[in-house]
Coordinates of C-alpha atoms in Angstrom, one line a residue:
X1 CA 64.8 129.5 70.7
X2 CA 64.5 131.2 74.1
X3 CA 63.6 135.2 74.2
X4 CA 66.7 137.1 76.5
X5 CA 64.9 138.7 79.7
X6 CA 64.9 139.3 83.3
X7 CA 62.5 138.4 86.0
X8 CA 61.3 141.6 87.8
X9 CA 61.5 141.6 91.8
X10 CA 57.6 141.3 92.2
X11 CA 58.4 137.5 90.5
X12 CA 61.9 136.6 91.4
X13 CA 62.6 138.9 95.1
X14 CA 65.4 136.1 96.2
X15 CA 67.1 136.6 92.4
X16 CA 70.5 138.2 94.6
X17 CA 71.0 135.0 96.4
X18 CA 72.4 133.2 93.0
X19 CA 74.4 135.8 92.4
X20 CA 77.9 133.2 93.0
X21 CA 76.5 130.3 90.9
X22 CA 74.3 127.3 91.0
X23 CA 76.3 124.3 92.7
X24 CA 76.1 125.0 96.4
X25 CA 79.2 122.8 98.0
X26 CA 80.1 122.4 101.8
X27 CA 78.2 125.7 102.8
X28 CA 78.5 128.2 99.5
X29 CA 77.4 128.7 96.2
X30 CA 80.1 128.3 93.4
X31 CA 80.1 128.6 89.8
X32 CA 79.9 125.1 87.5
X33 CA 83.4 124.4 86.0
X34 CA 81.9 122.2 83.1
X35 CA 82.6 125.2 80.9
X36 CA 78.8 125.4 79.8
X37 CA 76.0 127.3 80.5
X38 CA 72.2 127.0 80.9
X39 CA 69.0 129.0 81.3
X40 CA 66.5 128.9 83.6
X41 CA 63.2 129.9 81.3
X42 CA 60.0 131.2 82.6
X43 CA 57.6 128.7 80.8
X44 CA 54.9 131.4 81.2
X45 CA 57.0 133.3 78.7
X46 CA 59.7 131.6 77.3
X47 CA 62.2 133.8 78.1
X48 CA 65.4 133.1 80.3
X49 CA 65.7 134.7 83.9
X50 CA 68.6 133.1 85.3
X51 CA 71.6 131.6 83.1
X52 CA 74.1 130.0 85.3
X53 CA 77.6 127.5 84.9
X54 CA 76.7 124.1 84.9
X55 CA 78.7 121.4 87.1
X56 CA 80.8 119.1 86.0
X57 CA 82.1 115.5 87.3
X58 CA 84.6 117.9 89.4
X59 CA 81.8 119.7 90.8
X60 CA 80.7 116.0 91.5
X61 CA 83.7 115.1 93.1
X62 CA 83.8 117.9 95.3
X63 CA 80.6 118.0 96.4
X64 CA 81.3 114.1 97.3
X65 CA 84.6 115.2 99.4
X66 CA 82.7 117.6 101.5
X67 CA 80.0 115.4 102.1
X68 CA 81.9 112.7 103.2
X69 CA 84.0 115.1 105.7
X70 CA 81.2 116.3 107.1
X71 CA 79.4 113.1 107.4
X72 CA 81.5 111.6 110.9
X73 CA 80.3 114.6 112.6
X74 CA 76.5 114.7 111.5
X75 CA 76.2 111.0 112.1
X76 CA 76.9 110.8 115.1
X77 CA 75.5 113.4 116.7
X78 CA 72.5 112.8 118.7
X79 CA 68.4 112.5 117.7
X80 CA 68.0 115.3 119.5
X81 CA 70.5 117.6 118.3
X82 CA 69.4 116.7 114.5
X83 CA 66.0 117.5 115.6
X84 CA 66.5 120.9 116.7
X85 CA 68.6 122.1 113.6
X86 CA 65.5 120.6 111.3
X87 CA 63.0 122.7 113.6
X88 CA 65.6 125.5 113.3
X89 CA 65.3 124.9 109.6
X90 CA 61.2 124.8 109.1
X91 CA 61.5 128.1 110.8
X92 CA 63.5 129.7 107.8
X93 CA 61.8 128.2 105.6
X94 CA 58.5 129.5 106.8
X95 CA 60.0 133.2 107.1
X96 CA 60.7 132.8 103.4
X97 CA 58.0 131.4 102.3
X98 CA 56.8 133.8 99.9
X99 CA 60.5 134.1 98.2
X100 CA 60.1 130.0 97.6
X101 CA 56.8 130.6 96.4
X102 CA 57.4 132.7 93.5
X103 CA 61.2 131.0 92.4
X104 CA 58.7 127.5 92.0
X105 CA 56.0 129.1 90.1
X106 CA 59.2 131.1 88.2
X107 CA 61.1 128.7 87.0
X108 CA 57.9 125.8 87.0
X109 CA 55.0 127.9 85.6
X110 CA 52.8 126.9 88.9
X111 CA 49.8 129.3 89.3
X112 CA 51.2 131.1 92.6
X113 CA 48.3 129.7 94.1
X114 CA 49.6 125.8 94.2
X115 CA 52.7 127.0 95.2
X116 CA 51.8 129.1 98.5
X117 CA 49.0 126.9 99.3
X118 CA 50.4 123.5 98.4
X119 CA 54.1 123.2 97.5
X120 CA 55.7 125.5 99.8
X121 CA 53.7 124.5 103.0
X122 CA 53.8 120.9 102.0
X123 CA 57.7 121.3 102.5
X124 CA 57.7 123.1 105.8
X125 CA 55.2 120.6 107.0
X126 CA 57.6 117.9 106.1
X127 CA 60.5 119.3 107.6
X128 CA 58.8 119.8 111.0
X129 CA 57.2 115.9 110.3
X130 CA 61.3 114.7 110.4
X131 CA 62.5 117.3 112.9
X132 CA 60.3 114.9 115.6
X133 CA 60.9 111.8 113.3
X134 CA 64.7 112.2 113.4
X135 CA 63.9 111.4 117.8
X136 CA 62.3 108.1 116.7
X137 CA 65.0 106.3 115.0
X138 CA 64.8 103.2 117.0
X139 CA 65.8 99.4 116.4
X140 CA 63.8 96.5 117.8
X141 CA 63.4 96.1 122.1
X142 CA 66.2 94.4 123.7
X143 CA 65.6 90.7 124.3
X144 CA 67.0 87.0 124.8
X145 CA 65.7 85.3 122.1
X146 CA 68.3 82.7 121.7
X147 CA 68.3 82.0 125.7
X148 CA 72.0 82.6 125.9
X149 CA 72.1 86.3 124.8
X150 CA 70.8 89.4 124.4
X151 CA 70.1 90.4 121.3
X152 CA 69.2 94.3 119.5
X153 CA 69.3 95.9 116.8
X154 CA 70.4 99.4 116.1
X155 CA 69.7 101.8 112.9
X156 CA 72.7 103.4 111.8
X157 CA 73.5 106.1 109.0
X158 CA 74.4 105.1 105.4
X159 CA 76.7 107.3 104.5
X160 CA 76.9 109.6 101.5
X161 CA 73.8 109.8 99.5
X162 CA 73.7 111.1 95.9
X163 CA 70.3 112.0 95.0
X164 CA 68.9 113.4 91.4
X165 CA 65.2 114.9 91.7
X166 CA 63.0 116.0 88.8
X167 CA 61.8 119.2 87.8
X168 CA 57.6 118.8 88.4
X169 CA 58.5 119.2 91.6
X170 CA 61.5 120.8 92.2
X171 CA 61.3 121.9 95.9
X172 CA 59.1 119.3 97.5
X173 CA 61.4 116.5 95.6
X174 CA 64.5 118.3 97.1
X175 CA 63.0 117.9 100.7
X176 CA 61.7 114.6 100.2
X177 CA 65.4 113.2 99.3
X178 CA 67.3 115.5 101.8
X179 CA 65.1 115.5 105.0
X180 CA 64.7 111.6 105.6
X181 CA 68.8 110.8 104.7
X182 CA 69.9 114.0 106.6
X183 CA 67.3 113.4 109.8
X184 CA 69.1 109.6 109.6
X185 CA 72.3 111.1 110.1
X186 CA 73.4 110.7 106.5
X187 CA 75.2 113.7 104.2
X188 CA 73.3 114.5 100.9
X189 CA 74.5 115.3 97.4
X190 CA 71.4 116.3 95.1
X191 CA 71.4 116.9 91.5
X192 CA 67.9 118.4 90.5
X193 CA 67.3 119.1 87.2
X194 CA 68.9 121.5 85.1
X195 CA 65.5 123.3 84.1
X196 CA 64.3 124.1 87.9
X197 CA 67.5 124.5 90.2
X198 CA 66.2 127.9 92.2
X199 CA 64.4 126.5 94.9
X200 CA 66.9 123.4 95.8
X201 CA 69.4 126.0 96.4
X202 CA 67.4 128.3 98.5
X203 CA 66.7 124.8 100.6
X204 CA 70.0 124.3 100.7
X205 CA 70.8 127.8 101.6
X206 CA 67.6 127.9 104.2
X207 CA 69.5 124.9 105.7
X208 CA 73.2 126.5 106.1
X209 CA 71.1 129.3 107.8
X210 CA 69.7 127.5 109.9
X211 CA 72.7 126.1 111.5
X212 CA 72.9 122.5 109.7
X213 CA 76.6 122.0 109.3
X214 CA 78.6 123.1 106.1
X215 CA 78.9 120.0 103.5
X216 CA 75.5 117.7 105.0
X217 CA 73.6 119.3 102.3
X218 CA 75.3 119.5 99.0
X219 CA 73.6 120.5 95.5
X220 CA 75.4 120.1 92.1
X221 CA 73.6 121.7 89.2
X222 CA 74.1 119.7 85.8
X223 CA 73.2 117.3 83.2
X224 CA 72.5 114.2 83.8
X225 CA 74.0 112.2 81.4
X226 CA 77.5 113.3 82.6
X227 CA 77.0 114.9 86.3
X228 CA 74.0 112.5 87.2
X229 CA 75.6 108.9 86.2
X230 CA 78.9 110.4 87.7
X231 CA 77.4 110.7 91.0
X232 CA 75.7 107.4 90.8
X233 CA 78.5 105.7 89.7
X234 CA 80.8 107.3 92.4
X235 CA 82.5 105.2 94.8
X236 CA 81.9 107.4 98.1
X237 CA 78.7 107.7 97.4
X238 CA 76.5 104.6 99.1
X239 CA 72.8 105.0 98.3
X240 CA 71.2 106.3 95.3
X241 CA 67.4 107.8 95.5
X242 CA 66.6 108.7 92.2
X243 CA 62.6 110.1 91.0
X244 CA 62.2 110.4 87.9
X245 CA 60.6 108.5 84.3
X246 CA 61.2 105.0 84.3
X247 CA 63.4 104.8 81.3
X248 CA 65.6 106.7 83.1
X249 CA 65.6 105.0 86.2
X250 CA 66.5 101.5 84.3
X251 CA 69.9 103.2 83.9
X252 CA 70.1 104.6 87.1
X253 CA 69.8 101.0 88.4
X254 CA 72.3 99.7 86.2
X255 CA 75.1 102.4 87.4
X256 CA 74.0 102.1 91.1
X257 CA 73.9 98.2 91.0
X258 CA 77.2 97.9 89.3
X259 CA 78.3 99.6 92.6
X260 CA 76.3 97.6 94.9
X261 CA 75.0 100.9 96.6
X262 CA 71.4 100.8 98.2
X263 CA 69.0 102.0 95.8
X264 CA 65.5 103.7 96.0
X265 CA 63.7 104.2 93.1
X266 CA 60.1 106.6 92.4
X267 CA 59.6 105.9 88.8
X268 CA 56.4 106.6 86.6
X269 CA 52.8 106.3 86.8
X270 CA 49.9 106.2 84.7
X271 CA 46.7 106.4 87.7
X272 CA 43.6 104.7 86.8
X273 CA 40.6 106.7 88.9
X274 CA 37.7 103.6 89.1
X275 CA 34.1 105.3 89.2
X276 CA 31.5 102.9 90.0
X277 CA 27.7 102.9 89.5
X278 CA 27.1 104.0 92.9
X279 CA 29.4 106.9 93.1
X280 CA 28.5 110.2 93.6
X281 CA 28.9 111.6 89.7
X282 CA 29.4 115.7 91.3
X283 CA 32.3 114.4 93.4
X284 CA 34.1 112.1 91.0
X285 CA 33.3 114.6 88.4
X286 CA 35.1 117.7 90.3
X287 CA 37.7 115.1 91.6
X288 CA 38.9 113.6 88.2
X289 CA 39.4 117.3 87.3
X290 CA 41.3 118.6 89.8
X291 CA 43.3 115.2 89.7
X292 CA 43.9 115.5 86.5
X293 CA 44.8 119.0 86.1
X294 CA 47.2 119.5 89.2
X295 CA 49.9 121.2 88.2
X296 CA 49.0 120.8 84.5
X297 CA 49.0 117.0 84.9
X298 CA 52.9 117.0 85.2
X299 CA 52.4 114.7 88.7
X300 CA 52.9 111.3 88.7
X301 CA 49.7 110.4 90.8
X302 CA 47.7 112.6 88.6
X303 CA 44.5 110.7 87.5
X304 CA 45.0 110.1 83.9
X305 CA 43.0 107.1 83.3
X306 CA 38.9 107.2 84.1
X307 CA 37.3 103.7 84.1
X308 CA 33.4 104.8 84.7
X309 CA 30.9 102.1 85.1
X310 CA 28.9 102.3 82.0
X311 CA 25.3 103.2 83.9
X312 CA 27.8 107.0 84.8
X313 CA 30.2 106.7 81.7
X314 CA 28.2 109.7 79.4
X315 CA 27.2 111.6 82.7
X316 CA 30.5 111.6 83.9
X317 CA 32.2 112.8 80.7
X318 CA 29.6 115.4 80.3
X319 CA 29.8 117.0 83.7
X320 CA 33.7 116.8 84.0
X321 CA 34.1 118.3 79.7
X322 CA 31.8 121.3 81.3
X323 CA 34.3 121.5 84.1
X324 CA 37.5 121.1 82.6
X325 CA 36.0 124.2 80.3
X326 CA 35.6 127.0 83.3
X327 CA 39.4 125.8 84.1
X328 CA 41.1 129.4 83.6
X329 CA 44.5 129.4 82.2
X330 CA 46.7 132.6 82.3
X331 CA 50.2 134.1 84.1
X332 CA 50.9 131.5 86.8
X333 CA 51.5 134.8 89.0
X334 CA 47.8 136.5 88.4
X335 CA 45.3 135.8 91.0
X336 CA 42.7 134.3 88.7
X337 CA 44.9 131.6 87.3
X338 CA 44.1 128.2 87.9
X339 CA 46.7 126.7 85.3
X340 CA 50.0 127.4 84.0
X341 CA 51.9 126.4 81.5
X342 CA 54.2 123.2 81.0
X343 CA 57.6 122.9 82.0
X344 CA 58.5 123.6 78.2
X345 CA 57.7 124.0 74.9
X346 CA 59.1 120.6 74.0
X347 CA 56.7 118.9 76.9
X348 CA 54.1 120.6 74.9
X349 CA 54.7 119.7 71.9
X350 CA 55.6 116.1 73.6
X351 CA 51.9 116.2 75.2
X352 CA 50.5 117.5 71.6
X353 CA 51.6 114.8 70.1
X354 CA 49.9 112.0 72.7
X355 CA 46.6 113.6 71.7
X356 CA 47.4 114.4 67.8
X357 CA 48.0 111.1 67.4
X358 CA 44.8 109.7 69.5
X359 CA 42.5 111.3 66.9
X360 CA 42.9 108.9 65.2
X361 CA 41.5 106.0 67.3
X362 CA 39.8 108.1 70.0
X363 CA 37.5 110.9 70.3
X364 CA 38.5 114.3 71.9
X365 CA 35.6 115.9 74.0
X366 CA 37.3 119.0 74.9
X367 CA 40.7 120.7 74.5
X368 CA 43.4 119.2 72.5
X369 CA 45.1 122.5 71.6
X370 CA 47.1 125.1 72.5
X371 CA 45.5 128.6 73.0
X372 CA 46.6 131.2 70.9
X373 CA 46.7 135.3 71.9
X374 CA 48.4 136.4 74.4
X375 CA 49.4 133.3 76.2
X376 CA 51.2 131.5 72.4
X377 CA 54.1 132.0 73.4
X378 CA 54.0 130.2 76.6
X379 CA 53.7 126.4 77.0
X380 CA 50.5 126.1 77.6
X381 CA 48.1 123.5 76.7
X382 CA 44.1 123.4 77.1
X383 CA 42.7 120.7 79.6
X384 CA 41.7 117.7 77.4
X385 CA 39.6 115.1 77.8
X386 CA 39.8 112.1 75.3
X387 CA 37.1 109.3 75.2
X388 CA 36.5 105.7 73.3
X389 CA 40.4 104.9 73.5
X390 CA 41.0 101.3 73.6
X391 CA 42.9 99.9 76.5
X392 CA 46.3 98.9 74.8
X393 CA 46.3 102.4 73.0
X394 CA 49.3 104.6 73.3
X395 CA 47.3 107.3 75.1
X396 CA 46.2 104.7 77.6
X397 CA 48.9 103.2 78.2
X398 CA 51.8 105.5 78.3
X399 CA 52.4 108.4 80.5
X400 CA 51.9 111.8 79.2
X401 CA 52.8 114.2 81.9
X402 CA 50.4 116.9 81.0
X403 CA 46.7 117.7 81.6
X404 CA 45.2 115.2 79.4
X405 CA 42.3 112.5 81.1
X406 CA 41.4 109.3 79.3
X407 CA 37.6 107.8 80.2
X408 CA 36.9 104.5 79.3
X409 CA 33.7 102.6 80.0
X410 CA 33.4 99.3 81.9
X411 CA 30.5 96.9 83.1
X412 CA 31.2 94.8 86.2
X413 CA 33.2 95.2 89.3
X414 CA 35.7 92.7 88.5
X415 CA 36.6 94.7 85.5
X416 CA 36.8 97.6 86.3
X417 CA 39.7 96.6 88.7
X418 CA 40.7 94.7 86.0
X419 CA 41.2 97.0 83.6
X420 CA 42.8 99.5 86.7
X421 CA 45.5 97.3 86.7
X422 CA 46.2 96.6 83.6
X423 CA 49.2 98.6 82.3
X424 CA 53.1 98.5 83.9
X425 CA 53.3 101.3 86.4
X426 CA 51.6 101.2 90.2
X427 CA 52.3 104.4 91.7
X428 CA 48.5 105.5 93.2
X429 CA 44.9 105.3 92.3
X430 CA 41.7 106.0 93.4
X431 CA 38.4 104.0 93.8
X432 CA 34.7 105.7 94.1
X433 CA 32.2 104.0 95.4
X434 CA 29.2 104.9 98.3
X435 CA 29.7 101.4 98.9
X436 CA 32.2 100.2 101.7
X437 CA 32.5 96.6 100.5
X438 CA 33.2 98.0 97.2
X439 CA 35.7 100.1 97.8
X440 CA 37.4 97.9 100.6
X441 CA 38.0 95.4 97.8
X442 CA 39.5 98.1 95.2
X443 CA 42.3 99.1 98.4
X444 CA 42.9 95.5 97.9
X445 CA 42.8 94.5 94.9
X446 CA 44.3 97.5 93.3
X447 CA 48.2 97.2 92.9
X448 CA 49.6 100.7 93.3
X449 CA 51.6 102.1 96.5
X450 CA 48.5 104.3 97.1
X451 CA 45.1 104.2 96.7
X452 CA 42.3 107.0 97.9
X453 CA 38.5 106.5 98.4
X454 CA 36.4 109.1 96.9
X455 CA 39.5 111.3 97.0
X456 CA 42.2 111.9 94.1
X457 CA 46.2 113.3 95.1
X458 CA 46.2 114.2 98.7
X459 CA 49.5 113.0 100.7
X460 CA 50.9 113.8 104.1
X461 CA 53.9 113.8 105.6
X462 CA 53.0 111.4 108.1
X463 CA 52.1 108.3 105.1
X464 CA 54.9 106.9 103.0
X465 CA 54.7 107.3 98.8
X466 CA 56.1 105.2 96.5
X467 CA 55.3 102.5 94.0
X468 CA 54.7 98.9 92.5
X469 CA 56.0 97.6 89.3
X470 CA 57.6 99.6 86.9
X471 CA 56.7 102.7 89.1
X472 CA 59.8 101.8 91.4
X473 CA 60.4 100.8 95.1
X474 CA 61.0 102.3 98.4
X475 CA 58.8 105.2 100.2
X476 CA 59.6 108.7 100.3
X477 CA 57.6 110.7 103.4
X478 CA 56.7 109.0 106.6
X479 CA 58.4 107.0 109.1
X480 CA 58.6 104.4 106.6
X481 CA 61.5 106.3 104.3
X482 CA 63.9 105.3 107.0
X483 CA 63.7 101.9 105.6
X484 CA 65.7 103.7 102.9
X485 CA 68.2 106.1 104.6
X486 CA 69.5 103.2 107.3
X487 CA 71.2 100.2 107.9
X488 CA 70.1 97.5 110.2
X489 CA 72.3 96.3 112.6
X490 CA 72.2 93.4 115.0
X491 CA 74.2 93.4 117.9
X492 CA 74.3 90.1 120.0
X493 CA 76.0 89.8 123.2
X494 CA 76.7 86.6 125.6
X495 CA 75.2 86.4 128.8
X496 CA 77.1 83.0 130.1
X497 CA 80.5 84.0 130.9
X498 CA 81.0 80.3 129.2
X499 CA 84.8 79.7 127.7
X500 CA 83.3 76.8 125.8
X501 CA 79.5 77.1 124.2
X502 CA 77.4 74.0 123.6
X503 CA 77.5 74.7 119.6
X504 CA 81.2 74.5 120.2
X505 CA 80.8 71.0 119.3
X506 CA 79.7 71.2 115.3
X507 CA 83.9 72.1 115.4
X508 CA 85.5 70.7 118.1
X509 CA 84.9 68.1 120.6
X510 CA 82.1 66.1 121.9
X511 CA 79.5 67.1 124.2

């Protein structure tokens, strides 16, 4: 049961700008008319800050409506005039900055220092990256490659796109489904989740501001088992990008495919993080950590698997136990907080129950609790590292979403990779090696949509994300999401002036 309380300013300073509701349709916040409420809870605290209305399918539907009537005038205007409203828009995002800051470690639990210094510039980055983007838009060169016409291909606009994010991260996932479809031309309808609405809206809102036309951005606050599979399953809606586990995303697919409506997909991951006998043990020590911990392990790419070369394996879980030890947990917003809470106290108790149950096949080096004082009755959760886990295990093979590493040992190369690949999910992994050859072959050889060298979670806007098997298809970020958010058209035109063509004669006539 959630304690009744109130942010203060110094946490929550945009709190007035939800004053009207959480659904923001065709240019202004409105109230859900599902008839139900929710909370937003600080996860630091457990208490509620913000209870709102959620939507309902009519909230959907409308949402949908001014999307679609706003979408002939978005799509076709020009590269150029969609690039200056997204500069427009980085701009006031920038100038509130701090305001998105401290709504994401709110409503998240982020130590303010991940969200100023990660989440909130990664988004401004990302929507300057598709304000130049949205200029490069083009097909393949003109050419005659039949002999008797030119052929070409244009990109074109989608349509509507209904969206549902997840709540680890709430405002980079909202830019990463809006800023690709809306730099294409497309409208946007996204649901984020009901736990973490604040800072989608004050995208949306940042957008509106900025002079992006009422109804191209659209965001419809409520459950997913009714709002979510409505908007899926909508008939003016015509793509689907969904993130999210990838249990859920099996029944995404289902509702999306019964529709025929293009489908991306950014499903779970479980990352192995390969340390070889040549490695440097400080870096993959320090790396592992920080992989593992990032915002409390509730990132999809965290490193969660450690497959050390036996020569390293005790070395390596002795430095990174001593590590994950000086990790300070505390109030997301004090200044000597490296990690928060979880989202909840049922992913808690969720992650609890990964390790509880590990004891009994696997050995916990460090952690494996929650801390008691003044931080019970948060949803925190030490940094744990668990060790001699077999490789079909549960706590191997499942994700956990919290900041738990597994280290296993292994002997030769060819295992190690091996045994990297070996569960469903491919979303991104790393490799450690001083050797080139070596770690050439694990970019190769490793089947995951990312892999670093000697690195562990950095992305950029200008590189594409996304996964292999069970962890999904398509690519958020880069260039490359425009695979996504257009179709591909060929346009062919005659060059003979010709009444009758030579192939006329499969139909009619002799040559």
């Amino acid at each position: 049961m959630h304690k009744p309380g109130t942010a203060t300013p110094e946490r929550f300073p945009a709190q007035e700008r939800f004053a009207d509701g959480a659904q923001f349709i065709a240019g202004r916040l409105t109230k859900g008319t599902s008839g139900r409420t929710h909370a937003v809870v600080d996860p630091a605290t457990g208490e509620e800050v913000y209870t709102y209305e959620l939507a309902g399918t009519d909230d959907v539907d409308a949402a949908v409506a001014a999307a679609r009537e706003a979408f002939p005038g978005w799509s076709t205007t020009t590269p150029g005039e969609r690039s200056d409203a997204l500069h427009r828009f980085a701009a006031v995002l920038a100038d509130r900055a701090e305001d998105l800051a401290r709504a994401e470690s709110l409503q998240c639990g982020k130590p303010l220092k991940l969200t100023r210094e990660f989440d909130v510039p990664g988004t401004i980055d990302n929507t300057a990256f598709f304000a130049g983007a949205a200029r490069h838009l083009q097909g393949q060169s003109a050419g005659e490659y039949s002999g008797d016409h030119t052929s070409y291909v244009r990109r074109e606009p989608i349509g509507v796109v209904g969206s549902i994010a997840p709540w680890n991260y709430p405002l980079q996932m909202a830019a990463w489904k809006i800023l690709p479809a809306i730099a294409a031309g497309n409208t946007i309808v996204l649901k984020p989740a009901e736990l973490t609405p604040l800072t989608s809206l004050l995208f949306a809102q940042a957008a509106t501001d900025a002079g992006i036309p009422d109804g191209v951005i659209n965001i419809v606050t409520g459950a997913g088992k009714d709002v979510g599979e409505h908007l899926v399953g909508h008939p003016d809606v015509a793509m689907t990008s969904f993130t999210g586990s990838t249990a859920v995303g099996r029944r995404v697919a289902e509702i999306a495919t019964a529709t025929v409506k293009r489908l991306h997909l950014e499903l779970g991951g479980k990352a192995p993080f390969v340390v070889f006998d040549d490695a440097d043990l400080e870096a993959a020590a320090n790396g592992a950590v920080a992989g593992a911990l990032i915002n409390t392990g509730q990132d999809c790419t965290a490193a969660t698997r450690a497959y050390v070369q036996r020569p390293l394996y005790e070395a390596f879980l002795e430095r990174t136990a001593a590590l994950m030890e000086t990790v300070r947990l505390g109030d997301p917003f004090a200044a000597g907080t490296d990690l928060g809470p979880l989202i909840s106290h049922v992913q808690r108790d969720r992650v609890a129950g990964f390790v509880d149950r590990a004891r009994a096949y696997a050995r916990v080096v460090t952690g494996g609790e929650a801390p008691r004082g003044d931080l019970e009755d948060g949803a925190y959760y030490r940094p744990t590292l668990v060790a001699d886990a077999a490789q079909d295990s549960e706590i191997v093979q499942s994700e956990i979403f919290g900041p738990v590493l597994v280290v296993l040992p292994f002997d030769s190369e060819d295992e190690g990779i091996r045994l990297a690949n070996d569960t469903p999910y491919g979303l991104a992994a790393s490799a450690w090696s001083s050797n080139v050859y070596r770690a050439n072959r694990a970019t190769r050889e490793i089947k995951a949509g990312c892999v670093w060298i000697n690195d562990h979670i950095p992305i950029i806007s200008e590189m594409p994300h996304g996964g292999y098997k069970a962890s999904g298809f398509g690519k958020d970020m880069s260039a490359y999401s425009f695979e996504e958010y257009t179709q591909v058209k060929h346009v062919m035109f005659d060059n003979t002036a010709v009444a009758r063509k030579d192939w006329h004669r499969t139909i009619f006539g002799d040559r």
